Short mmCIF file of C-alpha atoms in Angstrom, two decimals:
data_model
loop_
_atom_site.label_atom_id
_atom_site.label_comp_id
_atom_site.label_asym_id
_atom_site.label_seq_id
_atom_site.Cartn_x
_atom_site.Cartn_y
_atom_site.Cartn_z
CA UNK R 1368 13.56 -39.31 4.39
CA UNK R 1369 15.57 -36.42 3.00
CA UNK R 1370 14.44 -33.25 4.78
CA UNK R 1371 15.84 -30.89 2.17
CA UNK R 1372 14.68 -29.54 -1.15
CA UNK R 1373 15.60 -26.66 -3.43
CA UNK R 1374 13.44 -23.76 -4.51
CA UNK R 1375 13.95 -20.95 -7.00
CA UNK R 1376 14.68 -17.64 -5.28
CA UNK R 1377 12.10 -14.86 -5.34
CA UNK R 1378 12.49 -11.43 -6.89
CA UNK R 1379 15.71 -9.77 -5.82
CA UNK R 1380 17.12 -12.96 -4.34
CA UNK R 1381 20.59 -14.41 -4.74
CA UNK R 1382 21.42 -15.80 -8.19
CA UNK R 1383 21.38 -19.42 -6.98
CA UNK R 1384 18.94 -20.94 -4.52
CA UNK R 1385 20.44 -21.94 -1.19
CA UNK R 1386 19.87 -25.47 0.10
CA UNK R 1387 18.09 -26.00 3.37
CA UNK R 1388 14.40 -25.42 2.69
CA UNK R 1389 11.72 -27.62 4.28
CA UNK R 1390 10.24 -30.85 3.08
CA UNK R 1391 6.49 -31.31 3.50
CA UNK R 1392 6.89 -33.99 6.22
CA UNK R 1393 9.22 -31.81 8.29
CA UNK R 1394 6.96 -28.78 7.87
CA UNK R 1395 4.01 -30.79 9.21
CA UNK R 1396 6.11 -32.17 12.06
CA UNK R 1397 7.21 -28.72 13.16
CA UNK R 1398 3.65 -27.40 13.19
CA UNK R 1399 2.62 -30.35 15.35
CA UNK R 1400 5.62 -29.75 17.62
CA UNK R 1401 4.68 -26.08 18.06
CA UNK R 1402 1.08 -26.99 18.88
CA UNK R 1403 2.24 -29.49 21.49
CA UNK R 1404 4.35 -26.80 23.15
CA UNK R 1405 1.40 -24.41 22.95
CA UNK R 1406 -0.79 -26.91 24.79
CA UNK R 1407 1.78 -27.40 27.55
CA UNK R 1408 3.23 -23.97 28.41
CA UNK R 1409 5.77 -23.74 31.22
CA UNK R 1410 6.87 -20.67 33.13
CA UNK R 1411 10.43 -19.38 33.43
CA UNK R 1412 12.95 -21.83 34.90
CA UNK R 1413 10.22 -24.50 34.95
CA UNK R 1414 10.52 -25.54 31.29
CA UNK R 1415 11.40 -29.18 32.04
CA UNK R 1416 8.93 -30.77 29.64
CA UNK R 1417 9.83 -28.32 26.89
CA UNK R 1418 13.54 -28.91 27.39
CA UNK R 1419 13.03 -32.67 27.31
CA UNK R 1420 10.99 -32.49 24.10
CA UNK R 1421 13.62 -30.42 22.29
CA UNK R 1422 16.43 -32.61 23.60
CA UNK R 1423 14.72 -35.82 22.50
CA UNK R 1424 14.12 -34.56 18.96
CA UNK R 1425 17.70 -33.33 18.56
CA UNK R 1426 19.05 -36.64 19.85
CA UNK R 1427 16.81 -38.50 17.41
CA UNK R 1428 18.55 -36.54 14.66
CA UNK R 1429 21.94 -37.79 15.89
CA UNK R 1430 22.91 -34.60 17.71
CA UNK R 1431 24.29 -34.17 21.24
CA UNK R 1432 22.44 -31.39 23.06
CA UNK R 1433 23.62 -30.31 26.51
CA UNK R 1434 21.13 -29.22 29.18
CA UNK R 1435 22.06 -26.01 30.99
CA UNK R 1436 23.07 -26.16 34.68
CA UNK R 1437 19.64 -25.11 35.98
CA UNK R 1438 17.99 -28.17 34.43
CA UNK R 1439 16.08 -26.19 31.80
CA UNK R 1440 17.33 -24.87 28.50
CA UNK R 1441 20.01 -26.44 26.34
CA UNK R 1442 22.68 -25.85 23.73
CA UNK R 1443 23.57 -28.00 20.75
CA UNK R 1444 26.48 -27.64 18.33
CA UNK R 1445 26.18 -28.75 14.72
CA UNK R 1446 29.22 -29.32 12.53
CA UNK R 1447 32.91 -29.29 13.34
CA UNK R 1448 34.11 -26.17 15.06
CA UNK R 1449 37.23 -24.59 13.62
CA UNK R 1450 38.76 -22.65 16.49
CA UNK R 1451 40.03 -20.10 14.02
CA UNK R 1452 36.44 -19.15 13.16
CA UNK R 1453 33.91 -18.34 15.93
CA UNK R 1454 30.51 -19.98 15.60
CA UNK R 1455 27.19 -18.42 14.71
CA UNK R 1456 24.65 -18.97 17.51
CA UNK R 1457 20.91 -19.13 16.86
CA UNK R 1458 18.81 -18.42 19.94
CA UNK R 1459 15.29 -19.35 21.04
CA UNK R 1460 13.48 -18.78 24.35
CA UNK R 1461 11.36 -21.49 25.97
CA UNK R 1462 9.10 -19.97 28.61
CA UNK R 1463 5.44 -18.98 28.60
CA UNK R 1464 3.44 -16.33 30.47
CA UNK R 1465 1.25 -16.57 33.61
CA UNK R 1466 -1.99 -15.57 31.81
CA UNK R 1467 -5.00 -17.60 30.64
CA UNK R 1468 -5.33 -18.81 27.05
CA UNK R 1469 -8.76 -17.64 25.85
CA UNK R 1470 -8.58 -18.93 22.26
CA UNK R 1471 -10.96 -21.57 20.93
CA UNK R 1472 -8.52 -23.79 19.04
CA UNK R 1473 -7.65 -27.51 19.30
CA UNK R 1474 -4.19 -26.64 20.64
CA UNK R 1475 -5.39 -24.29 23.38
CA UNK R 1476 -3.32 -24.37 26.56
CA UNK R 1477 -4.15 -27.24 28.91
CA UNK R 1478 -2.51 -25.42 31.83
CA UNK R 1479 -4.64 -23.06 33.88
CA UNK R 1480 -3.48 -19.44 33.70
CA UNK R 1481 -0.50 -20.25 31.51
CA UNK R 1482 -0.15 -19.46 27.82
CA UNK R 1483 2.39 -19.05 25.07
CA UNK R 1484 1.13 -15.53 24.47
CA UNK R 1485 4.46 -14.15 23.30
CA UNK R 1486 5.32 -16.67 20.61
CA UNK R 1487 8.16 -18.45 22.37
CA UNK R 1488 6.71 -21.76 21.18
CA UNK R 1489 7.27 -20.51 17.63
CA UNK R 1490 10.79 -19.30 18.44
CA UNK R 1491 11.65 -22.72 19.89
CA UNK R 1492 10.17 -24.57 16.94
CA UNK R 1493 11.99 -22.48 14.34
CA UNK R 1494 15.38 -23.01 15.98
CA UNK R 1495 14.67 -26.73 16.39
CA UNK R 1496 13.67 -26.95 12.73
CA UNK R 1497 16.78 -25.06 11.67
CA UNK R 1498 18.87 -27.49 13.70
CA UNK R 1499 17.31 -30.51 12.00
CA UNK R 1500 17.89 -29.03 8.55
CA UNK R 1501 21.46 -27.94 9.35
CA UNK R 1502 22.23 -31.38 10.77
CA UNK R 1503 21.15 -32.94 7.47
CA UNK R 1504 23.28 -30.47 5.53
CA UNK R 1505 26.23 -31.33 7.77
CA UNK R 1506 25.76 -35.05 7.04
CA UNK R 1507 25.78 -34.21 3.34
CA UNK R 1508 28.98 -32.18 3.73
CA UNK R 1509 27.21 -28.94 2.80
CA UNK R 1510 27.43 -27.05 6.10
CA UNK R 1511 30.38 -24.66 5.70
CA UNK R 1512 30.87 -23.79 9.38
CA UNK R 1513 29.76 -24.96 12.80
CA UNK R 1514 26.57 -23.52 14.30
CA UNK R 1515 25.33 -23.44 17.90
CA UNK R 1516 21.66 -23.77 18.78
CA UNK R 1517 20.72 -22.06 22.04
CA UNK R 1518 17.40 -22.76 23.73
CA UNK R 1519 17.24 -20.37 26.65
CA UNK R 1520 14.91 -20.51 29.67
CA UNK R 1521 13.25 -17.67 31.56
CA UNK R 1522 13.23 -14.81 29.09
CA UNK R 1523 10.17 -13.38 30.84
CA UNK R 1524 11.79 -13.40 34.30
CA UNK R 1525 13.79 -10.24 35.04
CA UNK R 1526 16.70 -9.85 34.59
CA UNK R 1527 16.21 -12.68 32.13
CA UNK R 1528 17.56 -16.18 31.68
CA UNK R 1529 20.04 -14.94 29.10
CA UNK R 1530 22.28 -13.60 31.85
CA UNK R 1531 22.41 -17.03 33.49
CA UNK R 1532 23.01 -18.67 30.11
CA UNK R 1533 25.98 -16.38 29.46
CA UNK R 1534 27.37 -17.23 32.89
CA UNK R 1535 27.01 -20.93 32.01
CA UNK R 1536 29.31 -20.42 29.02
CA UNK R 1537 26.86 -20.63 26.12
CA UNK R 1538 28.83 -17.98 24.21
CA UNK R 1539 32.17 -19.76 24.48
CA UNK R 1540 33.37 -20.11 20.90
CA UNK R 1541 30.56 -17.91 19.57
CA UNK R 1542 31.33 -14.85 17.46
CA UNK R 1543 27.84 -13.77 16.36
CA UNK R 1544 24.29 -14.46 17.52
CA UNK R 1545 20.88 -14.07 15.85
CA UNK R 1546 17.27 -14.50 16.88
CA UNK R 1547 13.72 -13.66 15.86
CA UNK R 1548 10.72 -12.45 17.83
CA UNK R 1549 7.14 -12.90 16.70
CA UNK R 1550 5.45 -9.69 15.54
CA UNK R 1551 1.65 -9.71 15.05
CA UNK R 1552 1.88 -6.44 13.10
CA UNK R 1553 3.99 -8.00 10.31
CA UNK R 1554 2.57 -10.43 7.75
CA UNK R 1555 3.72 -14.04 7.69
CA UNK R 1556 6.32 -14.41 4.97
CA UNK R 1557 8.08 -11.19 5.98
CA UNK R 1558 10.40 -9.93 8.67
CA UNK R 1559 10.89 -6.51 10.25
CA UNK R 1560 14.49 -5.39 10.62
CA UNK R 1561 16.51 -2.37 11.66
CA UNK R 1562 20.12 -1.54 12.46
CA UNK R 1563 20.76 -0.19 15.95
CA UNK R 1564 18.30 -0.31 18.86
CA UNK R 1565 15.25 -2.48 18.13
CA UNK R 1566 13.93 -2.89 21.70
CA UNK R 1567 14.24 -0.78 24.83
CA UNK R 1568 15.67 -1.18 28.28
CA UNK R 1569 13.19 -2.40 30.87
CA UNK R 1570 13.63 -2.38 34.65
CA UNK R 1571 11.20 -3.05 37.50
CA UNK R 1572 10.45 -0.54 40.24
CA UNK R 1573 8.99 -1.21 43.70
CA UNK R 1574 8.37 1.75 46.05
CA UNK R 1575 7.18 1.60 49.64
CA UNK R 1576 6.12 4.63 51.69
CA UNK R 1577 5.77 4.72 55.46
CA UNK R 1578 4.50 7.27 57.97
CA UNK R 1579 2.56 7.57 61.25
CA UNK R 1580 -0.91 7.70 59.67
CA UNK R 1581 -3.94 8.96 61.54
CA UNK R 1582 -7.50 10.24 61.22
CA UNK R 1583 -8.65 11.84 57.96
CA UNK R 1584 -10.10 14.67 60.09
CA UNK R 1585 -6.55 15.73 61.04
CA UNK R 1586 -4.26 15.23 58.04
CA UNK R 1587 -2.03 18.06 59.26
CA UNK R 1588 -1.00 15.88 62.20
CA UNK R 1589 -0.10 12.87 60.06
CA UNK R 1590 1.85 11.87 57.00
CA UNK R 1591 -0.78 11.65 54.27
CA UNK R 1592 0.57 8.60 52.44
CA UNK R 1593 -2.30 8.41 49.97
CA UNK R 1594 -1.51 11.88 48.72
CA UNK R 1595 2.22 11.14 48.79
CA UNK R 1596 1.70 8.00 46.70
CA UNK R 1597 -0.50 9.90 44.27
CA UNK R 1598 2.07 12.67 43.87
CA UNK R 1599 4.86 10.17 43.28
CA UNK R 1600 2.74 8.41 40.66
CA UNK R 1601 2.10 11.69 38.82
CA UNK R 1602 5.21 13.75 39.50
CA UNK R 1603 8.05 11.24 39.12
CA UNK R 1604 7.48 10.79 35.36
CA UNK R 1605 7.19 14.58 34.99
CA UNK R 1606 10.42 15.23 36.92
CA UNK R 1607 12.32 12.62 34.91
CA UNK R 1608 11.14 14.23 31.68
CA UNK R 1609 13.21 17.28 32.66
CA UNK R 1610 16.26 15.42 33.97
CA UNK R 1611 16.93 13.06 31.07
CA UNK R 1612 17.41 13.79 27.39
CA UNK R 1613 13.95 13.62 25.83
CA UNK R 1614 15.41 11.57 22.97
CA UNK R 1615 16.22 8.78 25.43
CA UNK R 1616 12.52 8.04 25.95
CA UNK R 1617 12.98 7.51 29.69
CA UNK R 1618 9.56 6.51 30.96
CA UNK R 1619 8.14 5.37 34.30
CA UNK R 1620 4.73 3.70 34.08
CA UNK R 1621 2.90 2.43 37.14
CA UNK R 1622 1.01 -0.83 37.20
CA UNK R 1623 0.00 -1.02 40.87
CA UNK R 1624 -0.77 1.40 43.70
CA UNK R 1625 -2.05 0.12 47.05
CA UNK R 1626 -2.75 1.89 50.32
CA UNK R 1627 -5.31 1.95 53.11
CA UNK R 1628 -8.34 -0.06 54.19
CA UNK R 1629 -10.90 2.46 55.47
CA UNK R 1630 -12.28 5.76 54.13
CA UNK R 1631 -11.62 7.74 57.32
CA UNK R 1632 -8.14 6.38 58.18
CA UNK R 1633 -4.91 7.75 56.73
CA UNK R 1634 -2.79 4.62 56.33
CA UNK R 1635 0.70 4.02 57.63
CA UNK R 1636 1.91 2.22 54.51
CA UNK R 1637 1.62 2.57 50.73
CA UNK R 1638 3.13 0.71 47.79
CA UNK R 1639 3.69 1.46 44.11
CA UNK R 1640 4.98 -0.90 41.40
CA UNK R 1641 5.89 -0.11 37.84
CA UNK R 1642 8.43 -0.30 35.07
CA UNK R 1643 11.20 1.97 33.89
CA UNK R 1644 11.89 1.96 30.16
CA UNK R 1645 14.31 3.89 27.96
CA UNK R 1646 15.63 3.79 24.45
CA UNK R 1647 19.39 4.06 24.84
CA UNK R 1648 22.18 2.52 26.87
CA UNK R 1649 23.68 5.69 28.44
CA UNK R 1650 20.34 6.72 29.95
CA UNK R 1651 19.65 3.16 31.09
CA UNK R 1652 22.89 3.22 33.04
CA UNK R 1653 21.90 6.54 34.69
CA UNK R 1654 18.27 5.63 35.29
CA UNK R 1655 18.54 4.12 38.80
CA UNK R 1656 20.14 7.26 40.25
CA UNK R 1657 17.68 9.56 38.45
CA UNK R 1658 14.65 7.59 39.60
CA UNK R 1659 15.85 7.24 43.20
CA UNK R 1660 16.47 10.98 43.46
CA UNK R 1661 13.07 11.93 42.03
CA UNK R 1662 11.18 9.58 44.36
CA UNK R 1663 13.12 10.65 47.45
CA UNK R 1664 12.54 14.35 46.73
CA UNK R 1665 8.80 14.00 46.33
CA UNK R 1666 8.45 11.66 49.32
CA UNK R 1667 10.41 14.08 51.50
CA UNK R 1668 8.20 16.94 50.39
CA UNK R 1669 5.24 15.03 51.81
CA UNK R 1670 7.10 13.86 54.95
CA UNK R 1671 6.97 10.22 53.89
CA UNK R 1672 9.78 7.73 54.37
CA UNK R 1673 10.50 6.06 51.03
CA UNK R 1674 12.21 2.79 50.21
CA UNK R 1675 13.01 2.09 46.59
CA UNK R 1676 13.72 -1.40 45.23
CA UNK R 1677 15.07 -0.83 41.73
CA UNK R 1678 15.39 -4.20 39.97
CA UNK R 1679 17.70 -4.18 36.99
CA UNK R 1680 16.03 -5.78 34.00
CA UNK R 1681 17.51 -5.70 30.52
CA UNK R 1682 19.34 -3.14 28.38
CA UNK R 1683 18.12 -2.37 24.84
CA UNK R 1684 18.74 -4.87 22.05
CA UNK R 1685 21.11 -3.00 19.71
CA UNK R 1686 21.45 -4.73 16.35
CA UNK R 1687 24.98 -4.84 15.00
CA UNK R 1688 25.20 -3.46 11.44
CA UNK R 1689 27.19 -6.39 10.02
CA UNK R 1690 25.03 -9.09 11.60
CA UNK R 1691 21.87 -7.20 10.62
CA UNK R 1692 23.02 -7.31 7.01
CA UNK R 1693 23.63 -11.04 7.34
CA UNK R 1694 20.01 -11.49 8.43
CA UNK R 1695 18.80 -9.21 5.65
CA UNK R 1696 20.82 -11.12 3.04
CA UNK R 1697 19.54 -14.45 4.36
CA UNK R 1698 15.90 -13.39 4.16
CA UNK R 1699 16.41 -11.85 0.73
CA UNK R 1700 18.00 -15.06 -0.51
CA UNK R 1701 14.95 -17.01 0.61
CA UNK R 1702 12.05 -14.68 -0.10
CA UNK R 1703 13.30 -11.73 -2.14
CA UNK R 1704 13.86 -8.07 -1.36
CA UNK R 1705 10.20 -7.39 -0.63
CA UNK R 1706 10.24 -9.82 2.29
CA UNK R 1707 12.20 -7.42 4.51
CA UNK R 1708 10.54 -4.28 5.86
CA UNK R 1709 11.86 -1.54 8.10
CA UNK R 1710 10.64 -1.68 11.68
CA UNK R 1711 10.59 0.76 14.56
CA UNK R 1712 12.21 0.56 17.96
CA UNK R 1713 9.85 -0.98 20.48
CA UNK R 1714 9.49 0.03 24.12
CA UNK R 1715 9.31 -3.65 24.99
CA UNK R 1716 12.26 -5.34 26.71
CA UNK R 1717 14.11 -8.47 25.56
CA UNK R 1718 16.90 -10.27 27.39
CA UNK R 1719 18.58 -11.13 24.07
CA UNK R 1720 20.36 -7.87 24.85
CA UNK R 1721 22.55 -9.61 27.43
CA UNK R 1722 24.21 -11.66 24.69
CA UNK R 1723 24.97 -8.46 22.79
CA UNK R 1724 26.97 -7.20 25.75
CA UNK R 1725 29.49 -9.92 24.79
CA UNK R 1726 29.18 -10.62 21.05
CA UNK R 1727 27.63 -8.77 18.09
CA UNK R 1728 24.21 -9.94 17.00
CA UNK R 1729 20.85 -9.05 15.58
CA UNK R 1730 17.20 -9.78 16.23
CA UNK R 1731 14.52 -9.67 13.52
CA UNK R 1732 10.77 -9.41 13.92
CA UNK R 1733 9.17 -12.52 12.47
CA UNK R 1734 5.84 -11.79 10.80
CA UNK R 1735 3.04 -13.96 12.19
CA UNK R 1736 -0.06 -12.11 10.94
CA UNK R 1737 -2.12 -13.78 8.25
CA UNK R 1738 -2.01 -11.48 5.21
CA UNK R 1739 -5.29 -9.58 4.94
CA UNK R 1740 -6.25 -10.22 8.57
CA UNK R 1741 -7.53 -6.93 10.03
CA UNK R 1742 -7.90 -8.16 13.60
CA UNK R 1743 -5.71 -6.41 16.14
CA UNK R 1744 -3.64 -8.95 18.05
CA UNK R 1745 -0.94 -8.14 20.53
CA UNK R 1746 1.76 -9.91 22.46
CA UNK R 1747 1.06 -10.85 26.08
CA UNK R 1748 -2.67 -11.17 25.34
CA UNK R 1749 -4.72 -14.29 26.02
CA UNK R 1750 -5.95 -14.51 22.43
CA UNK R 1751 -2.49 -14.30 20.84
CA UNK R 1752 -1.94 -16.75 17.99
CA UNK R 1753 0.16 -16.98 14.84
CA UNK R 1754 -0.07 -17.89 11.20
CA UNK R 1755 1.94 -21.11 11.36
CA UNK R 1756 3.46 -20.50 7.93
CA UNK R 1757 5.82 -18.26 9.89
CA UNK R 1758 7.55 -21.39 11.21
CA UNK R 1759 8.84 -22.30 7.76
CA UNK R 1760 9.97 -18.72 7.22
CA UNK R 1761 11.91 -18.70 10.47
CA UNK R 1762 13.59 -22.03 9.78
CA UNK R 1763 14.66 -21.01 6.32
CA UNK R 1764 15.88 -17.62 7.51
CA UNK R 1765 18.10 -19.27 10.12
CA UNK R 1766 19.46 -21.92 7.75
CA UNK R 1767 20.24 -19.31 5.11
CA UNK R 1768 22.02 -17.16 7.70
CA UNK R 1769 24.14 -20.15 8.76
CA UNK R 1770 25.06 -20.94 5.16
CA UNK R 1771 25.88 -17.36 4.25
CA UNK R 1772 27.81 -16.75 7.47
CA UNK R 1773 29.96 -19.79 6.77
CA UNK R 1774 30.81 -18.64 3.26
CA UNK R 1775 34.56 -17.94 3.01
CA UNK R 1776 35.39 -14.25 2.92
CA UNK R 1777 32.13 -13.08 4.44
#
């Protein structure tokens, strides 16, 4: 059955409708595919079932996907690559989160303490759907340039599966890359977009403190690690606020502090864990030295021995102006000018940024909120869900971008 149909463009759209919209059967299939992924979430680098499902559907469409070296994730090229013109890559991420799914829906997660609470099942489904539509266009001789589909594992695992994917050569022959990320604050049928930074850098911080300990009756004879840990928790963010440009948004936020076992014993060991986030690349590159120095100074003040494990995460996603306009034009061609809204820079991290260290690209925020819904949903929450009409929007955005990008002279 032909998967393609034409539709008149909305207000402000291109003069002629682009091919590559969804048929009713394919729309229903993609919703079912997303629900199946939602019921069977897999954590980073464990996405074997998900990889197999995507691979099987692409092969059924006559394509030749290639599984990445780690056994999860895959790439698939559509069309004939002209070496004189680098390909457009369209990226999805496959992994879920280690949290329980608390929704009451037929497609609720069947895996204990695992859920697609960040929308990666939607990302995967939209790129798969785009691949199926683009493959049909290619068979009809209407795909102007080759396109690469990239299904990446382990986005949620710092420093992110994107770095491994780049090392595996997924960008060979690629000149531009695009992606979407679900946004529960944007209505389905719309995207949020901005030029420049759209996410922030995110690193992980582990601090251990050691000292002789002793009796709480004689703190002057010991190293009071509880107080030292408390001062580090409070003072490190304050110190950094005076050592980095305030416009960089450098922020340390703690998620765990542990020390001691008895009320009258000063412990010999304490631990703190948290994240370091910032808005720009220069500060991200300086952040490890700034954080180390602040922790060491405060620990020394309290006579504690400090060990800092600073785990590099991801730099900010910085949308390239030209590729951002490609995404904007693609969405406008499908849904009209009103379908694109400005969005702010988030303090969340995204390993899509690793691709942008090598090629220009852009990420859009895909609206997944049902219009008129006043409930407050958030990513990484057990009740996260989407308006599944967003799947069609994502597919048609990607197909339009591929068609426009392949237009001669663009």
